[in-house]
PDB file of C-alpha atoms in Angstrom:
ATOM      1  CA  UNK H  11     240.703 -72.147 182.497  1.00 81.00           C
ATOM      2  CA  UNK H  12     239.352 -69.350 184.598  1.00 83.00           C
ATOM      3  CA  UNK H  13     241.396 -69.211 187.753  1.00 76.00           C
ATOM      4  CA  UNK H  14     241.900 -73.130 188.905  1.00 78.00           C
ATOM      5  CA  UNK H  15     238.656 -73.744 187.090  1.00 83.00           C
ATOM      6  CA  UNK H  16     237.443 -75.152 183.758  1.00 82.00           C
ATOM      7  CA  UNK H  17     234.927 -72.539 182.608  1.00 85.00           C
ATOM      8  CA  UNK H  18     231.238 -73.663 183.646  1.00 81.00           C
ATOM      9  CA  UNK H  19     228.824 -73.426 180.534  1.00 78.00           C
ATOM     10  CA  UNK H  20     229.795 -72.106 177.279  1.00 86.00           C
ATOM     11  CA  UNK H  21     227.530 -70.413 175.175  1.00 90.00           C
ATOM     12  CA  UNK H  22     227.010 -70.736 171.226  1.00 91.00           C
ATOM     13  CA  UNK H  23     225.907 -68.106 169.057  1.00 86.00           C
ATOM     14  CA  UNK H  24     224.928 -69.286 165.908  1.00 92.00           C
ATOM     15  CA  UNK H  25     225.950 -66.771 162.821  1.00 90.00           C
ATOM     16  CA  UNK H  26     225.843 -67.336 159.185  1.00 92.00           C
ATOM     17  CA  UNK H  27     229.066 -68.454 158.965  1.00 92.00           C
ATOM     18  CA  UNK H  28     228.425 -70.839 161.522  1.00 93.00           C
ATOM     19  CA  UNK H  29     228.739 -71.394 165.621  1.00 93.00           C
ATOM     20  CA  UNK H  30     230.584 -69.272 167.980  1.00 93.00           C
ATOM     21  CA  UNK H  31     231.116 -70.843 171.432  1.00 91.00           C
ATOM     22  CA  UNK H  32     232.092 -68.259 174.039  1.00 93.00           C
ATOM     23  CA  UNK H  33     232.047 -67.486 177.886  1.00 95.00           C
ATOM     24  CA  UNK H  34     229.374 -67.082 179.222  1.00 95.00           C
ATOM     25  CA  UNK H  35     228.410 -63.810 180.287  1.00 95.00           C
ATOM     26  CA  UNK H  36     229.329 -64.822 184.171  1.00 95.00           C
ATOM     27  CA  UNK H  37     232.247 -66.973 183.417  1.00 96.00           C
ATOM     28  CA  UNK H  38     233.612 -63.596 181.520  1.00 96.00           C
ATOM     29  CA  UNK H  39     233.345 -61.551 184.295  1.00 96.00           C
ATOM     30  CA  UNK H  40     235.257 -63.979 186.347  1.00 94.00           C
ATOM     31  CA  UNK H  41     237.780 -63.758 183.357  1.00 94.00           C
ATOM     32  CA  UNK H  42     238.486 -60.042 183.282  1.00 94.00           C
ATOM     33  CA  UNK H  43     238.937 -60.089 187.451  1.00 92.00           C
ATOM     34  CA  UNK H  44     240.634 -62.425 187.421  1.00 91.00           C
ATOM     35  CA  UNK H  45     243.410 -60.261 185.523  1.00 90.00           C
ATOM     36  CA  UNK H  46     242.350 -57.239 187.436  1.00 87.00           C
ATOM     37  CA  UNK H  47     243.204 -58.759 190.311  1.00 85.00           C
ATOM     38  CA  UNK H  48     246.320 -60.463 189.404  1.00 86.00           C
ATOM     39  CA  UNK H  49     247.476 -57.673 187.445  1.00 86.00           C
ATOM     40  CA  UNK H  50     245.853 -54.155 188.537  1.00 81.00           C
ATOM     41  CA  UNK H  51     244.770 -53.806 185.386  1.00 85.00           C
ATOM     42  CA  UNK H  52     241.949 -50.840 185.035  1.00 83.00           C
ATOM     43  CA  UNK H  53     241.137 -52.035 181.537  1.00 88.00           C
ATOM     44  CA  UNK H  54     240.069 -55.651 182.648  1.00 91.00           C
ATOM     45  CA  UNK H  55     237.474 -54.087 185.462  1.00 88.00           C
ATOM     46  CA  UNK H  56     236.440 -51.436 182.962  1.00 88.00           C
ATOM     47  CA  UNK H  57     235.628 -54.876 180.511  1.00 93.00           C
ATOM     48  CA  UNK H  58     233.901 -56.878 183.814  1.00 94.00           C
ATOM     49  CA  UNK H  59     231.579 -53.849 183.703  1.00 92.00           C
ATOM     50  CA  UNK H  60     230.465 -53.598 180.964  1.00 90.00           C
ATOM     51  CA  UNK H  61     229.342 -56.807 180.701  1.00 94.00           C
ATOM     52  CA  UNK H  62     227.604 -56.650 183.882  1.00 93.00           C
ATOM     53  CA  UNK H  63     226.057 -53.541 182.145  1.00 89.00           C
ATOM     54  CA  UNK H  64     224.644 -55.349 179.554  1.00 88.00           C
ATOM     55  CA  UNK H  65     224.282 -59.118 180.513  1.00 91.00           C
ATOM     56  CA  UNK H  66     222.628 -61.288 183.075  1.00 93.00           C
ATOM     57  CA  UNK H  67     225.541 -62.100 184.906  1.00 95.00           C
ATOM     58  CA  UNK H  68     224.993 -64.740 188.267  1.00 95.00           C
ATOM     59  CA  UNK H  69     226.909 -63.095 190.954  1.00 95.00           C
ATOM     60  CA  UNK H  70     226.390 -65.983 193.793  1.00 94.00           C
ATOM     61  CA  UNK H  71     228.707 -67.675 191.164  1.00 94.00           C
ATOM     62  CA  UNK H  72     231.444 -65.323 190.943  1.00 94.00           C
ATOM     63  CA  UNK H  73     231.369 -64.580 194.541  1.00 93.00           C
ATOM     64  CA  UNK H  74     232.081 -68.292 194.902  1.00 92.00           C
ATOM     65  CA  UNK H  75     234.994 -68.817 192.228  1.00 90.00           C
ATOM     66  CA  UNK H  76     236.532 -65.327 193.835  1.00 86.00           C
ATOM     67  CA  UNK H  77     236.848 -66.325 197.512  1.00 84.00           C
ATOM     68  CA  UNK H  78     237.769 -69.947 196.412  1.00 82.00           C
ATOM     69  CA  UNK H  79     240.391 -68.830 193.763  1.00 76.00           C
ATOM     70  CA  UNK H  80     241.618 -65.672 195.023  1.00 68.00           C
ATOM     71  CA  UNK H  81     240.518 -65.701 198.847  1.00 73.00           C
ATOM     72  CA  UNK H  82     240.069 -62.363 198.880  1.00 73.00           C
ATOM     73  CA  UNK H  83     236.453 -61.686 199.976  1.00 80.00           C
ATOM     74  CA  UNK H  84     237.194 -57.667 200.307  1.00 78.00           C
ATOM     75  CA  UNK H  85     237.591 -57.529 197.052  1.00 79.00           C
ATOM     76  CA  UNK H  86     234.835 -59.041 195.545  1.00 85.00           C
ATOM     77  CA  UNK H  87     232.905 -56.912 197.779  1.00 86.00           C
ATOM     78  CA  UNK H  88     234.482 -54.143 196.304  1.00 84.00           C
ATOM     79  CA  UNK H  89     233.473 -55.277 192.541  1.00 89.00           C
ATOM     80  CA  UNK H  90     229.850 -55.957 193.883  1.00 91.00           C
ATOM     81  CA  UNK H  91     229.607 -52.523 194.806  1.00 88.00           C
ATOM     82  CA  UNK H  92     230.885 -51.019 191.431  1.00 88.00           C
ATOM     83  CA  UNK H  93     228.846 -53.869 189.334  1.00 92.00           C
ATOM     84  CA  UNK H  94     225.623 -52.900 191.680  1.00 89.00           C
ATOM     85  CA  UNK H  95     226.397 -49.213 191.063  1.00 84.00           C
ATOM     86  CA  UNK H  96     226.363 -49.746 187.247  1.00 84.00           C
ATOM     87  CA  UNK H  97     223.071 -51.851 187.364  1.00 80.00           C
ATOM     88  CA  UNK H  98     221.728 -49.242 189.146  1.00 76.00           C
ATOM     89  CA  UNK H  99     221.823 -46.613 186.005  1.00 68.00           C
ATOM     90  CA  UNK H 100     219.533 -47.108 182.766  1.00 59.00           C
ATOM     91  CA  UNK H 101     221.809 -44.447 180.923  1.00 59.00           C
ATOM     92  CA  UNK H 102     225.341 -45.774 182.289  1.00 62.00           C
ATOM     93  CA  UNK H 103     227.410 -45.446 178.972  1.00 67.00           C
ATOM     94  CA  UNK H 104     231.185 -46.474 178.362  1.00 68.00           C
ATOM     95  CA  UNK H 105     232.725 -42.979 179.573  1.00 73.00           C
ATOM     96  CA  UNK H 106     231.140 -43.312 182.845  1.00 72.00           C
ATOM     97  CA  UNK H 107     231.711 -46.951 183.509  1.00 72.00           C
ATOM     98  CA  UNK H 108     235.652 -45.726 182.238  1.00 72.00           C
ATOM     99  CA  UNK H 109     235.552 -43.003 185.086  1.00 74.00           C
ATOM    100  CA  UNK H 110     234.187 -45.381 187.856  1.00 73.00           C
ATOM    101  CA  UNK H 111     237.223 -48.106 187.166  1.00 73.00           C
ATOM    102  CA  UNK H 112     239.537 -45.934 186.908  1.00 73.00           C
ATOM    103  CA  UNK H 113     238.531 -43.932 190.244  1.00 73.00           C
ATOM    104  CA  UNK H 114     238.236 -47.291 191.737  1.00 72.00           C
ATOM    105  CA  UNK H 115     241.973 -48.265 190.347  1.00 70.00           C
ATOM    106  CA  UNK H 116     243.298 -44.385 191.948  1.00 70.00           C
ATOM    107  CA  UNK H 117     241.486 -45.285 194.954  1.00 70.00           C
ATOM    108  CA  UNK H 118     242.893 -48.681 195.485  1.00 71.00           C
ATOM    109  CA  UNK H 119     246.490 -47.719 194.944  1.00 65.00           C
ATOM    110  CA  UNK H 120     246.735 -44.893 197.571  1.00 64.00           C
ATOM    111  CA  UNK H 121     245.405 -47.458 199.624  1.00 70.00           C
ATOM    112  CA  UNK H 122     248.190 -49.754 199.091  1.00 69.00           C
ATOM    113  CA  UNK H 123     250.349 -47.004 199.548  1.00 66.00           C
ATOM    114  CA  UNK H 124     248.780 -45.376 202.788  1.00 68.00           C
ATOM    115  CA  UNK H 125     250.168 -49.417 204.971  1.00 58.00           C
TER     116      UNK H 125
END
């Protein structure tokens, strides 16, 4: 379960000790926010990242399961943005994608605390 969901379309990765099914690349990301969200946790956007770094991931689709699981449009705006930001860069490697959730994370709590 992802959310209130079932997760859409597993994937299988076929190794010599046999299959692997996994998330799919999109159904991960919605995974990892999921906990972000719930939780504030910097790690689990740092992990959405990087798989939007390195996979195809289909965004309509998480936009969906966000603003029907967690209503919170605003925020999935705010992932876009970082996810689009990290697309954007051929040489994005793990320290900078750490820096940009973890700004994001510093950003979002004096936010909270500024209401």
């Amino acid at each position: 379960m992802i959310g209130n969901e079932l997760a859409k379309a597993p994937v299988e990765w076929e190794t010599p000790s046999g299959r692997i099914r996994m998330l799919s690349p999109t159904d991960c990301v919605k995974d990892r926010l999921a906990k972000f969200y719930a939780w504030d946790d910097a790690q689990a956007l740092y992990q959405a990242l990087l798989v939007v770094a390195s996979q195809p991931v289909n965004f309509r689709e998480v936009e969906r399961w966000f603003v029907k699981s967690e209503g919170q449009k605003e925020r999935y705006r705010l992932f876009h943005n970082l996810a689009k930001k990290v697309q954007s860069r051929w040489d994005f490697d793990e320290s900078a994608i750490v820096d940009l959730a973890t700004d994001q994370m510093i950003k979002e709590r004096v936010r909270r605390l500024g209401r």
